[in-house]
XYZ file of C-alpha atoms in Angstrom:
336
model
C 22.742 -11.941 52.277
C 19.449 -14.433 53.529
C 17.601 -15.351 50.394
C 14.943 -13.407 51.233
C 16.311 -9.722 50.991
C 18.447 -10.978 47.703
C 15.237 -11.441 46.200
C 13.976 -8.576 46.971
C 17.452 -6.926 46.475
C 16.379 -8.390 42.850
C 12.750 -7.327 42.772
C 14.199 -3.718 43.855
C 16.798 -3.700 40.971
C 13.919 -4.168 38.115
C 11.739 -1.621 39.903
C 14.423 1.259 39.979
C 15.254 -0.141 35.832
C 11.084 0.492 34.917
C 10.909 3.446 36.773
C 14.356 4.251 35.809
C 13.009 3.376 32.270
C 9.910 5.483 31.885
C 11.006 8.172 33.237
C 14.531 8.501 30.799
C 11.953 7.990 27.900
C 9.676 11.001 29.218
C 12.404 13.073 29.366
C 13.415 12.332 26.227
C 9.834 12.985 24.444
C 9.667 16.250 26.126
C 13.211 17.476 25.166
C 14.344 15.513 21.959
C 12.938 16.862 18.860
C 10.288 18.820 19.580
C 10.297 20.978 16.243
C 6.214 20.241 13.646
C 9.452 18.149 10.990
C 10.128 16.084 14.071
C 6.298 14.888 13.743
C 3.537 14.872 15.631
C 0.305 13.577 17.579
C -2.943 15.084 18.737
C -3.779 15.211 22.136
C -4.385 16.482 25.530
C -1.145 18.527 26.761
C -0.217 15.373 30.434
C 2.649 13.677 31.577
C 2.527 11.413 28.384
C 2.965 14.307 26.548
C 4.646 17.915 24.651
C 2.977 20.456 22.789
C 5.010 21.004 19.290
C 6.462 24.257 17.773
C 4.215 24.961 14.655
C 4.246 27.811 12.193
C 1.239 30.653 13.354
C 1.103 30.636 9.489
C -0.521 27.299 9.706
C -3.596 27.913 11.915
C -3.996 24.436 12.851
C -4.842 23.960 16.545
C -2.307 22.997 19.347
C -0.503 19.387 18.383
C 1.597 16.800 20.094
C 3.410 14.908 20.085
C 2.839 11.784 22.857
C 5.167 9.651 24.532
C 5.244 5.319 23.323
C 4.345 4.839 27.119
C 0.678 6.796 27.348
C -1.915 3.677 28.280
C -4.306 5.512 25.798
C -2.198 4.591 22.595
C -0.874 0.293 23.669
C -3.715 -0.362 20.729
C -1.506 1.485 18.358
C 1.504 -1.791 19.551
C -0.215 -4.137 17.470
C 1.321 -4.552 13.781
C -0.646 -1.659 11.883
C 0.981 1.012 10.059
C -1.894 3.017 11.365
C -4.928 3.283 13.147
C -7.213 5.675 15.618
C -7.234 6.491 18.979
C -9.591 7.302 21.308
C -8.032 10.886 23.419
C -9.528 12.448 25.484
C -13.223 11.749 24.126
C -11.755 12.932 20.336
C -10.839 10.419 17.735
C -7.697 10.927 16.579
C -5.438 9.176 13.698
C -1.655 7.208 13.954
C 0.506 7.100 11.334
C 3.723 4.681 11.901
C 6.405 6.155 9.854
C 9.912 5.612 8.659
C 13.004 8.537 7.769
C 12.025 7.290 3.783
C 8.956 7.800 3.187
C 9.431 11.711 3.809
C 13.750 10.674 1.920
C 13.188 8.355 -0.659
C 9.675 6.499 -0.523
C 8.026 4.370 -2.537
C 5.139 4.732 -4.805
C 2.130 5.796 -3.528
C 3.951 5.462 0.236
C 5.032 8.387 0.470
C 4.113 10.700 3.524
C 1.279 13.434 1.985
C -0.200 10.347 0.120
C -0.030 7.919 3.080
C -1.632 10.557 4.975
C -4.803 11.201 2.220
C -5.294 7.800 0.883
C -5.260 6.679 4.747
C -7.373 9.668 6.539
C -9.943 9.063 3.756
C -10.406 6.138 4.257
C -10.884 5.664 8.058
C -13.173 9.177 8.711
C -13.851 10.336 4.831
C -15.160 6.358 4.246
C -15.881 5.889 7.609
C -20.230 4.612 6.875
C -19.603 3.099 2.918
C -20.340 -0.062 2.550
C -19.834 -1.426 -0.828
C -17.403 -3.544 0.964
C -19.527 -4.847 3.303
C -19.008 -8.689 4.096
C -16.618 -9.727 1.718
C -18.221 -7.253 -1.604
C -15.215 -6.363 -3.459
C -14.196 -9.655 -3.768
C -14.750 -12.043 -6.845
C -15.427 -15.712 -6.206
C -15.168 -18.350 -9.427
C -12.796 -15.348 -11.121
C -14.014 -15.947 -14.998
C -9.946 -16.753 -16.085
C -11.031 -17.561 -20.034
C -9.668 -15.151 -22.894
C -13.309 -13.302 -23.724
C -13.109 -11.968 -20.457
C -9.810 -10.723 -20.649
C -9.608 -9.576 -24.082
C -13.091 -7.430 -23.250
C -11.373 -5.919 -20.289
C -8.221 -5.185 -22.275
C -11.030 -3.055 -24.831
C -11.552 -1.225 -21.050
C -8.260 -0.253 -20.574
C -7.481 1.281 -24.268
C -11.316 2.876 -24.157
C -9.475 4.475 -20.274
C -6.179 5.857 -21.629
C -8.023 7.553 -24.446
C -10.159 9.694 -21.868
C -7.700 10.142 -19.972
C -4.948 11.837 -22.837
C -7.917 13.831 -23.795
C -9.051 17.329 -23.041
C -12.429 17.637 -25.327
C -14.838 17.151 -22.602
C -17.186 15.583 -25.424
C -14.819 12.692 -26.550
C -14.083 11.710 -23.258
C -18.023 11.047 -22.062
C -17.756 8.778 -25.887
C -15.003 7.183 -24.392
C -16.989 6.143 -21.166
C -19.985 5.693 -23.315
C -17.843 3.950 -24.903
C -15.831 1.486 -21.570
C -19.621 1.401 -19.747
C -20.911 -0.810 -23.064
C -18.285 -2.805 -21.658
C -18.041 -2.979 -19.081
C -22.501 -3.104 -18.847
C -21.702 -6.658 -21.152
C -18.853 -8.579 -19.475
C -21.392 -8.009 -15.784
C -24.055 -8.821 -17.300
C -21.727 -12.201 -18.308
C -19.857 -12.944 -14.860
C -22.239 -11.650 -12.689
C -19.872 -12.137 -9.843
C -17.267 -9.093 -11.617
C -19.346 -6.209 -10.280
C -17.266 -6.381 -6.764
C -14.754 -4.895 -9.404
C -17.131 -1.855 -9.266
C -16.848 -2.049 -5.472
C -13.018 -1.587 -5.069
C -13.617 1.398 -7.934
C -15.058 2.912 -5.562
C -13.271 2.131 -2.307
C -9.942 2.466 -3.363
C -9.826 4.094 -6.025
C -11.603 7.489 -4.616
C -9.006 6.923 -1.972
C -6.258 6.872 -4.920
C -8.416 9.872 -6.896
C -7.236 12.273 -3.960
C -3.677 11.311 -3.966
C -3.153 11.877 -7.358
C -5.069 15.083 -7.433
C -3.332 16.340 -4.444
C 0.144 15.059 -6.619
C -1.109 17.640 -9.477
C -2.239 21.310 -7.133
C 0.956 20.824 -5.270
C 3.404 19.782 -9.190
C 3.992 16.492 -7.938
C 4.634 13.246 -10.530
C 2.363 11.541 -8.930
C -0.144 9.699 -11.695
C -2.158 6.810 -12.417
C 0.246 3.816 -12.605
C 2.548 6.072 -11.879
C 6.448 4.905 -12.056
C 9.659 6.459 -11.019
C 10.959 7.740 -14.346
C 9.767 10.151 -16.937
C 6.765 10.143 -18.505
C 6.389 8.600 -14.163
C 3.073 6.376 -15.222
C 2.671 3.623 -17.964
C -0.504 3.661 -19.573
C -3.453 0.651 -18.955
C -2.167 -0.880 -21.748
C 1.003 -0.263 -21.689
C 0.862 -2.149 -17.885
C -1.422 -5.130 -20.113
C 1.392 -5.722 -22.590
C 3.206 -6.275 -19.729
C 0.833 -8.780 -17.791
C 0.291 -10.665 -20.909
C 3.676 -10.667 -22.207
C 4.926 -12.626 -18.837
C 7.222 -9.091 -18.455
C 5.506 -7.456 -15.287
C 2.937 -8.494 -12.769
C 1.507 -11.467 -11.600
C -1.612 -11.977 -14.130
C -3.359 -12.373 -10.407
C -3.242 -8.170 -10.228
C -5.519 -7.872 -13.036
C -8.454 -8.781 -10.529
C -8.400 -6.518 -7.202
C -5.666 -4.399 -7.767
C -5.487 -2.941 -10.371
C -9.178 -1.452 -9.075
C -6.809 1.327 -7.428
C -6.624 2.173 -10.860
C -9.521 1.935 -13.021
C -11.480 3.382 -10.479
C -8.839 6.877 -9.819
C -8.967 7.317 -13.353
C -12.998 6.982 -13.934
C -13.230 9.425 -11.732
C -10.446 11.560 -13.106
C -12.386 10.904 -16.546
C -15.750 11.792 -14.804
C -14.287 15.475 -13.849
C -12.922 16.460 -17.022
C -16.776 15.269 -18.845
C -18.467 17.333 -17.142
C -20.211 14.549 -14.593
C -21.466 14.479 -11.287
C -20.016 11.856 -9.059
C -18.749 12.831 -5.670
C -22.580 13.197 -4.584
C -23.851 10.586 -6.050
C -20.919 8.090 -5.241
C -21.673 9.450 -1.870
C -23.012 6.143 0.678
C -25.120 7.588 3.690
C -26.602 4.202 5.503
C -30.658 4.174 5.153
C -30.358 7.467 4.112
C -28.704 7.567 -0.322
C -26.761 4.649 -1.032
C -24.190 5.613 -2.978
C -22.939 4.648 -6.848
C -19.769 2.979 -7.514
C -18.090 4.790 -10.530
C -19.379 1.644 -13.097
C -23.162 2.558 -11.421
C -22.722 6.692 -11.627
C -22.121 6.246 -15.487
C -24.679 2.969 -16.141
C -27.457 5.462 -15.081
C -25.273 8.837 -17.224
C -25.533 6.843 -20.183
C -28.612 5.218 -19.065
C -27.760 1.713 -20.137
C -30.952 -0.501 -19.363
C -30.976 -2.435 -22.851
C -29.006 -5.126 -23.345
C -29.762 -6.135 -26.884
C -28.642 -2.054 -27.597
C -25.249 -2.774 -26.001
C -24.807 -6.117 -27.847
C -24.932 -4.073 -30.906
C -22.708 -1.570 -29.223
C -20.548 -3.858 -28.180
C -20.308 -5.367 -31.424
C -19.359 -2.025 -33.669
C -16.320 -1.526 -30.166
C -15.101 -4.663 -31.047
C -14.210 -3.611 -34.464
C -12.801 -0.273 -32.847
C -10.118 -1.921 -30.635
C -8.869 -4.858 -32.845
C -10.615 -7.367 -30.302
C -9.360 -10.403 -32.294
C -5.764 -9.704 -31.385
C -6.981 -8.746 -27.726
C -8.243 -12.380 -27.613
C -4.698 -13.237 -28.028
C -3.343 -10.862 -25.956
C -5.860 -12.515 -23.163
C -5.117 -16.168 -24.123
C -1.122 -15.310 -22.578
C -2.988 -14.147 -19.541
C -5.222 -17.480 -18.929
C -1.818 -19.555 -20.083
C 0.081 -18.222 -17.116
C -2.705 -18.225 -14.186
C -3.285 -21.563 -15.444
C 0.241 -22.620 -14.597
C 0.171 -20.360 -11.491
């Protein structure tokens, strides 16, 4: 056999293998695991799509699973967990999932929570600008015991607000929380980035908690897998200060997922309207973060009054003990 014929046969073999793989993939997509329980992506029917059988009681539009070889999904091959695709002119969300998300998920990563959280980011928060230009990140973070001690008072107040059912008492705890937060931002204006994360990520996590409660789940603020299925903010704070849990850097941003959700949950209990106010519509209606909503609600704009009220709050919540915990946090961060 000539060298030219050998090369042609190799090319034909490779081409046949590619065609065979594509054919098998399409056939499997058409015949294998075509029930709702086997997952879905909405799309109009075509060679790369198979309609999924759904229970009529769900009242959903037609749902299709698409082959991984579909040209419309090439961008989904990138190393991201979720995103959107333009399918037949319709923006469609996709997820990459694994069986453990359904059978034994890590906290916050069961499929329903993941779907709600990330779907809220993509669709509901699409035009929100709280995090524009990195506004939620903080430069020159104040690593000092006063900041962490005041943060500890905020946590104590949030814990009380979360545990209380009387709307008037919840309002009082939120009022005092707003006093402390106002003072922290007066001392360290760069910390305003915290409240951007509370608006963006806190709102998405708020949905997870509300959904879990409505469906009888155990997901709660600062969730754990064991009873009582959560820790309080102060328990988390003390664990961190005592070197028993997360790095102290957790307090700089990650904790704001939880404080943001807690603020929104407690505003619900206190009958403080916030859902319309937080909506951010560029050029029409600037949104307000949970902190801004509370500061506006309690009409806090006089620093003299804020400082006077803060002195009383410090006495009630043992500020001196919190400064000692704050010093431990500072020491850990300086070592890191």
